[in-house]
XYZ file of C-alpha atoms in Angstrom:
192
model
C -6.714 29.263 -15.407
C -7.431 26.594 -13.022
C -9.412 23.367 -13.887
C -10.720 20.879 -11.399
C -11.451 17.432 -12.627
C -12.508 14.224 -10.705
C -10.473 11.680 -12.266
C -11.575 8.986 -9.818
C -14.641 9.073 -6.801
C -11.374 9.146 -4.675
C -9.409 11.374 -6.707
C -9.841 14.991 -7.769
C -6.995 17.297 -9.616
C -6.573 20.889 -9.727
C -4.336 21.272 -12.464
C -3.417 25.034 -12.676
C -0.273 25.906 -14.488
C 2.249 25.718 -13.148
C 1.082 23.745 -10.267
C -1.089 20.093 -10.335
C -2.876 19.289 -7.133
C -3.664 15.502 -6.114
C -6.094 15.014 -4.109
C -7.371 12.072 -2.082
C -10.570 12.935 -1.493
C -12.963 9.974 -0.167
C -13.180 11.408 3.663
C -16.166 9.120 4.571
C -13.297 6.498 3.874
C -9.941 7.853 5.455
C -9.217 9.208 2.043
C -7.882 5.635 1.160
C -6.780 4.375 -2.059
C -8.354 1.296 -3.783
C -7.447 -0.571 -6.979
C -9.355 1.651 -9.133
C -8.178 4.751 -7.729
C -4.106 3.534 -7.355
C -4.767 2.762 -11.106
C -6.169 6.356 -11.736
C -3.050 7.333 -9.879
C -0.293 5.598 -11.701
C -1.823 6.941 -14.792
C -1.850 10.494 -13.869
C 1.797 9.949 -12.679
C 2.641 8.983 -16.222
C 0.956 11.711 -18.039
C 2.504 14.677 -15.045
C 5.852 13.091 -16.513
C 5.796 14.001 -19.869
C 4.147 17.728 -18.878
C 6.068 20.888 -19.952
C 3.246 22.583 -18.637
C 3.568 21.863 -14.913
C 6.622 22.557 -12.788
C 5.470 21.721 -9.353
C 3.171 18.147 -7.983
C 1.453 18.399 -4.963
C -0.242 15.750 -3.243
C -2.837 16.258 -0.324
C -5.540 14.646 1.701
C -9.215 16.392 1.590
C -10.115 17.529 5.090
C -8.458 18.230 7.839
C -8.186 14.841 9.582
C -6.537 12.520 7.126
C -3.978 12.847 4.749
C -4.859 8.888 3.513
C -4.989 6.224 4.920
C -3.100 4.431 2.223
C -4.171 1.646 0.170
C -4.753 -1.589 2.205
C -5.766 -2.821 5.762
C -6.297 -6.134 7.746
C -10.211 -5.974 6.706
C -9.242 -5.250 2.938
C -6.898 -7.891 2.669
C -9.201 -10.540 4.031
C -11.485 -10.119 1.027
C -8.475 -10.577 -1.808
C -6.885 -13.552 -3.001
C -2.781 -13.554 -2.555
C -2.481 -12.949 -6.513
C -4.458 -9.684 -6.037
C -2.357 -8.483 -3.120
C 0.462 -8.677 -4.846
C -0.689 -7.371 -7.829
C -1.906 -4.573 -6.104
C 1.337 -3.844 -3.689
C 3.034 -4.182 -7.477
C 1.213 -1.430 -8.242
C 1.858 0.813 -5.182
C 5.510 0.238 -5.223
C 5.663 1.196 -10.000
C 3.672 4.623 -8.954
C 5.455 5.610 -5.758
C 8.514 4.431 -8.009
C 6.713 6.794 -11.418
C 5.978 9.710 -8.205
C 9.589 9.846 -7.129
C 11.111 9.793 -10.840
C 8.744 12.750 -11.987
C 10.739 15.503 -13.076
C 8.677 18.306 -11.295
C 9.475 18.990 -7.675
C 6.715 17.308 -5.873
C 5.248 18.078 -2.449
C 3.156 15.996 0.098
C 1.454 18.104 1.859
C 0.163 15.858 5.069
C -2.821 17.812 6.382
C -3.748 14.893 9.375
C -3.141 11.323 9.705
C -0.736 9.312 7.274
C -0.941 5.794 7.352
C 0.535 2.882 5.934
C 1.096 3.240 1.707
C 0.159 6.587 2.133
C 3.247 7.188 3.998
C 5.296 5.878 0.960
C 3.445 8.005 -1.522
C 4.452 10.857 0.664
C 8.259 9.269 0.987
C 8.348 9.575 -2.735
C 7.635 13.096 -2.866
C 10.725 15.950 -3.017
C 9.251 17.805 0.047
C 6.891 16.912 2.329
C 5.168 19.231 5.025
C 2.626 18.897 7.863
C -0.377 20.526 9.448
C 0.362 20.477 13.512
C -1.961 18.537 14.243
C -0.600 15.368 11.408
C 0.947 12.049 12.509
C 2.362 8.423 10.840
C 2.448 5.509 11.250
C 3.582 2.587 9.113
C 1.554 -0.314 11.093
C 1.717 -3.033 8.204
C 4.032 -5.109 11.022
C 1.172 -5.181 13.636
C -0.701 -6.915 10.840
C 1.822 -9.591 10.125
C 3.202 -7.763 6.716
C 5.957 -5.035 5.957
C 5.618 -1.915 3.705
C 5.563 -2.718 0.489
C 6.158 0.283 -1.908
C 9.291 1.288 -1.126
C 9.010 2.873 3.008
C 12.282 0.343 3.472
C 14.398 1.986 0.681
C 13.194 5.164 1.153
C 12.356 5.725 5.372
C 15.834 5.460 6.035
C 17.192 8.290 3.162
C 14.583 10.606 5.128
C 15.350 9.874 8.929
C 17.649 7.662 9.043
C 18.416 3.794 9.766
C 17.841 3.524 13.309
C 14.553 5.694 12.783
C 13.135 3.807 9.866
C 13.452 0.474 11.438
C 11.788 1.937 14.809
C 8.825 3.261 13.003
C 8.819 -0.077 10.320
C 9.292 -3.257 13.062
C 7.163 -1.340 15.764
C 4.186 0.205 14.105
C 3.793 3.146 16.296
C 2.453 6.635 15.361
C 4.169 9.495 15.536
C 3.425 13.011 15.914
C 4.110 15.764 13.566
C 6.708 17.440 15.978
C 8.497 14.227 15.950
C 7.866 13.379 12.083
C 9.880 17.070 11.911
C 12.233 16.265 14.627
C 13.928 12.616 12.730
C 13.155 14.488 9.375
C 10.344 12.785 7.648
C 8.811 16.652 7.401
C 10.216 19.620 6.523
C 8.178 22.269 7.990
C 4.874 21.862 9.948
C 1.942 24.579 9.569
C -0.842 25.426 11.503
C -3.685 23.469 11.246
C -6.419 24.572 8.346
Protein backbone atom coordinates (compact mmCIF):
# COMPACT_ATOMS: atom_id res chain seq x y z
CA UNK A 1 0.00 0.00 0.00
CA UNK A 2 1.41 3.26 -0.83
CA UNK A 3 0.57 6.55 1.07
CA UNK A 4 1.47 10.01 -0.07
CA UNK A 5 1.59 12.70 2.52
CA UNK A 6 2.72 16.41 2.27
CA UNK A 7 4.65 16.84 5.29
CA UNK A 8 5.78 20.34 4.33
CA UNK A 9 4.52 22.87 1.09
CA UNK A 10 8.10 21.81 -0.02
CA UNK A 11 8.04 18.37 1.01
CA UNK A 12 5.91 15.39 0.01
CA UNK A 13 6.62 11.48 1.03
CA UNK A 14 5.61 8.40 -0.57
CA UNK A 15 6.14 6.03 2.03
CA UNK A 16 5.44 2.52 0.54
CA UNK A 17 6.93 -0.40 2.31
CA UNK A 18 9.66 -1.12 1.83
CA UNK A 19 10.66 1.99 0.14
CA UNK A 20 10.17 5.97 1.54
CA UNK A 21 10.37 8.59 -1.14
CA UNK A 22 11.54 12.32 -0.28
CA UNK A 23 10.57 14.64 -2.25
CA UNK A 24 11.46 18.29 -2.77
CA UNK A 25 8.76 19.47 -4.40
CA UNK A 26 8.44 23.48 -4.56
CA UNK A 27 9.39 23.73 -8.54
CA UNK A 28 8.15 27.39 -8.82
CA UNK A 29 11.17 27.73 -6.30
CA UNK A 30 14.13 25.44 -7.56
CA UNK A 31 12.76 22.87 -5.21
CA UNK A 32 14.78 24.69 -2.40
CA UNK A 33 14.76 24.05 1.17
CA UNK A 34 13.84 26.72 3.80
CA UNK A 35 13.89 26.66 7.61
CA UNK A 36 10.58 25.19 7.90
CA UNK A 37 11.02 22.60 5.43
CA UNK A 38 14.99 21.57 6.62
CA UNK A 39 13.11 21.28 10.00
CA UNK A 40 10.37 18.97 8.44
CA UNK A 41 13.39 17.19 7.08
CA UNK A 42 15.51 16.52 10.07
CA UNK A 43 12.43 15.23 11.66
CA UNK A 44 11.51 12.76 9.12
CA UNK A 45 15.23 11.68 9.19
CA UNK A 46 14.75 10.83 12.83
CA UNK A 47 11.58 8.96 12.63
CA UNK A 48 13.07 6.81 8.98
CA UNK A 49 15.78 5.83 11.73
CA UNK A 50 13.96 4.03 14.08
CA UNK A 51 11.66 2.28 11.04
CA UNK A 52 11.64 -1.56 10.79
CA UNK A 53 9.26 -0.99 8.22
CA UNK A 54 11.39 0.64 5.52
CA UNK A 55 14.58 -0.79 4.06
CA UNK A 56 15.41 1.60 1.34
CA UNK A 57 15.41 6.07 1.47
CA UNK A 58 15.20 7.76 -1.57
CA UNK A 59 15.51 11.30 -2.06
CA UNK A 60 14.44 13.21 -5.34
CA UNK A 61 13.67 16.56 -6.83
CA UNK A 62 9.95 17.06 -8.41
CA UNK A 63 10.31 17.79 -12.11
CA UNK A 64 12.61 17.29 -14.40
CA UNK A 65 14.82 20.39 -14.12
CA UNK A 66 15.96 20.55 -10.54
CA UNK A 67 16.93 18.17 -8.15
CA UNK A 68 17.11 21.34 -5.33
CA UNK A 69 18.58 23.97 -5.22
CA UNK A 70 19.63 23.51 -1.64
CA UNK A 71 18.87 25.58 1.23
CA UNK A 72 20.45 29.10 1.00
CA UNK A 73 21.59 31.77 -1.59
CA UNK A 74 23.22 35.32 -1.72
CA UNK A 75 19.48 36.88 -1.79
CA UNK A 76 18.39 34.56 1.23
CA UNK A 77 21.17 35.33 3.28
CA UNK A 78 20.82 39.07 2.95
CA UNK A 79 17.49 38.93 4.76
CA UNK A 80 18.91 36.78 8.03
CA UNK A 81 20.79 37.91 10.86
CA UNK A 82 24.37 35.92 11.38
CA UNK A 83 22.69 33.98 14.47
CA UNK A 84 20.08 32.59 12.01
CA UNK A 85 22.63 31.52 9.43
CA UNK A 86 24.29 29.64 11.59
CA UNK A 87 21.57 28.22 13.19
CA UNK A 88 20.30 27.22 10.09
CA UNK A 89 23.75 25.76 8.41
CA UNK A 90 23.64 23.89 12.13
CA UNK A 91 20.80 22.41 11.00
CA UNK A 92 21.84 21.33 7.46
CA UNK A 93 25.05 19.87 8.58
CA UNK A 94 22.76 17.45 12.14
CA UNK A 95 20.32 16.13 9.12
CA UNK A 96 22.82 15.49 6.34
CA UNK A 97 24.80 14.08 9.49
CA UNK A 98 20.98 12.03 10.78
CA UNK A 99 20.70 11.18 6.47
CA UNK A 100 24.10 9.55 6.29
CA UNK A 101 23.77 7.57 9.77
CA UNK A 102 20.24 6.09 8.74
CA UNK A 103 20.42 2.53 8.72
CA UNK A 104 18.47 1.98 5.38
CA UNK A 105 20.44 2.23 2.17
CA UNK A 106 19.55 5.58 0.89
CA UNK A 107 19.54 6.87 -2.69
CA UNK A 108 19.67 10.44 -4.25
CA UNK A 109 18.25 10.25 -7.15
CA UNK A 110 19.39 13.75 -9.00
CA UNK A 111 16.78 14.20 -11.73
CA UNK A 112 18.37 17.97 -13.00
CA UNK A 113 20.31 20.58 -11.36
CA UNK A 114 21.98 20.11 -7.79
CA UNK A 115 23.13 23.01 -6.15
CA UNK A 116 24.79 24.06 -3.19
CA UNK A 117 23.30 22.09 0.30
CA UNK A 118 21.49 20.08 -1.93
CA UNK A 119 24.63 18.62 -3.12
CA UNK A 120 25.49 17.58 0.54
CA UNK A 121 22.11 16.05 1.15
CA UNK A 122 22.85 14.00 -1.88
CA UNK A 123 26.71 13.38 -0.52
CA UNK A 124 25.07 11.86 2.47
CA UNK A 125 23.14 9.42 0.67
CA UNK A 126 24.59 5.51 0.05
CA UNK A 127 24.02 5.83 -3.77
CA UNK A 128 23.38 8.52 -5.75
CA UNK A 129 22.28 8.48 -9.55
CA UNK A 130 21.52 11.01 -12.32
CA UNK A 131 19.14 11.81 -15.12
CA UNK A 132 21.52 12.81 -18.34
CA UNK A 133 20.62 15.79 -18.50
CA UNK A 134 21.67 16.63 -14.25
CA UNK A 135 24.63 18.81 -13.18
CA UNK A 136 26.40 20.37 -9.67
CA UNK A 137 27.71 22.76 -8.54
CA UNK A 138 28.79 23.76 -5.04
CA UNK A 139 29.02 27.76 -5.71
CA UNK A 140 28.90 28.86 -1.89
CA UNK A 141 32.78 30.22 -2.72
CA UNK A 142 31.58 32.63 -5.50
CA UNK A 143 29.46 34.04 -2.70
CA UNK A 144 32.20 34.60 -0.22
CA UNK A 145 31.21 31.32 2.03
CA UNK A 146 32.16 27.48 1.92
CA UNK A 147 29.77 24.46 2.18
CA UNK A 148 28.63 24.06 5.27
CA UNK A 149 27.00 20.59 5.92
CA UNK A 150 29.55 18.43 5.45
CA UNK A 151 30.53 18.69 1.13
CA UNK A 152 34.35 19.14 2.71
CA UNK A 153 34.30 15.82 4.70
CA UNK A 154 32.35 14.10 2.46
CA UNK A 155 33.27 15.49 -1.54
CA UNK A 156 36.53 14.11 -1.20
CA UNK A 157 35.38 10.22 0.10
CA UNK A 158 33.23 10.41 -3.28
CA UNK A 159 35.77 11.84 -5.93
CA UNK A 160 38.52 12.43 -4.43
CA UNK A 161 40.87 15.31 -2.94
CA UNK A 162 42.03 17.00 -5.90
CA UNK A 163 38.30 16.83 -7.26
CA UNK A 164 36.55 18.08 -4.19
CA UNK A 165 38.71 21.06 -3.78
CA UNK A 166 38.26 21.89 -7.70
CA UNK A 167 34.55 21.79 -7.49
CA UNK A 168 34.60 23.54 -3.58
CA UNK A 169 37.33 26.70 -4.20
CA UNK A 170 36.04 27.19 -7.89
CA UNK A 171 32.31 26.98 -7.92
CA UNK A 172 31.86 25.59 -11.30
CA UNK A 173 29.08 23.23 -12.55
CA UNK A 174 29.53 20.14 -13.74
CA UNK A 175 27.80 17.89 -15.97
CA UNK A 176 26.35 14.59 -15.22
CA UNK A 177 28.93 12.71 -17.51
CA UNK A 178 31.56 14.30 -15.50
CA UNK A 179 29.68 14.02 -11.97
CA UNK A 180 29.92 10.01 -13.22
CA UNK A 181 33.33 10.32 -14.58
CA UNK A 182 35.24 11.68 -10.80
CA UNK A 183 32.47 9.50 -9.09
CA UNK A 184 30.03 11.73 -7.41
CA UNK A 185 27.25 9.40 -9.46
CA UNK A 186 26.95 6.04 -9.89
CA UNK A 187 24.93 5.50 -12.89
CA UNK A 188 23.20 8.19 -15.05
CA UNK A 189 19.63 7.45 -16.73
CA UNK A 190 17.85 8.87 -19.39
CA UNK A 191 16.11 11.81 -18.82
CA UNK A 192 12.20 11.40 -17.53
Amino acid sequence: MTIETRLHPELNLEFSPPIATIMFDAPDNENRLNPDSLRSLGALINELSSSTDIHVVILTGAGEEWFSAGLMNPAIRATMTKDEVIAYVIDGNQICDGLEALPQVTIAAINGKVVAGASELALACDIRIAGEHSTLMLPEAKWGGFPGAGAPHRLPMAVGHAHALELIASGKQIDAKEMTRIGFVNHLHPKG
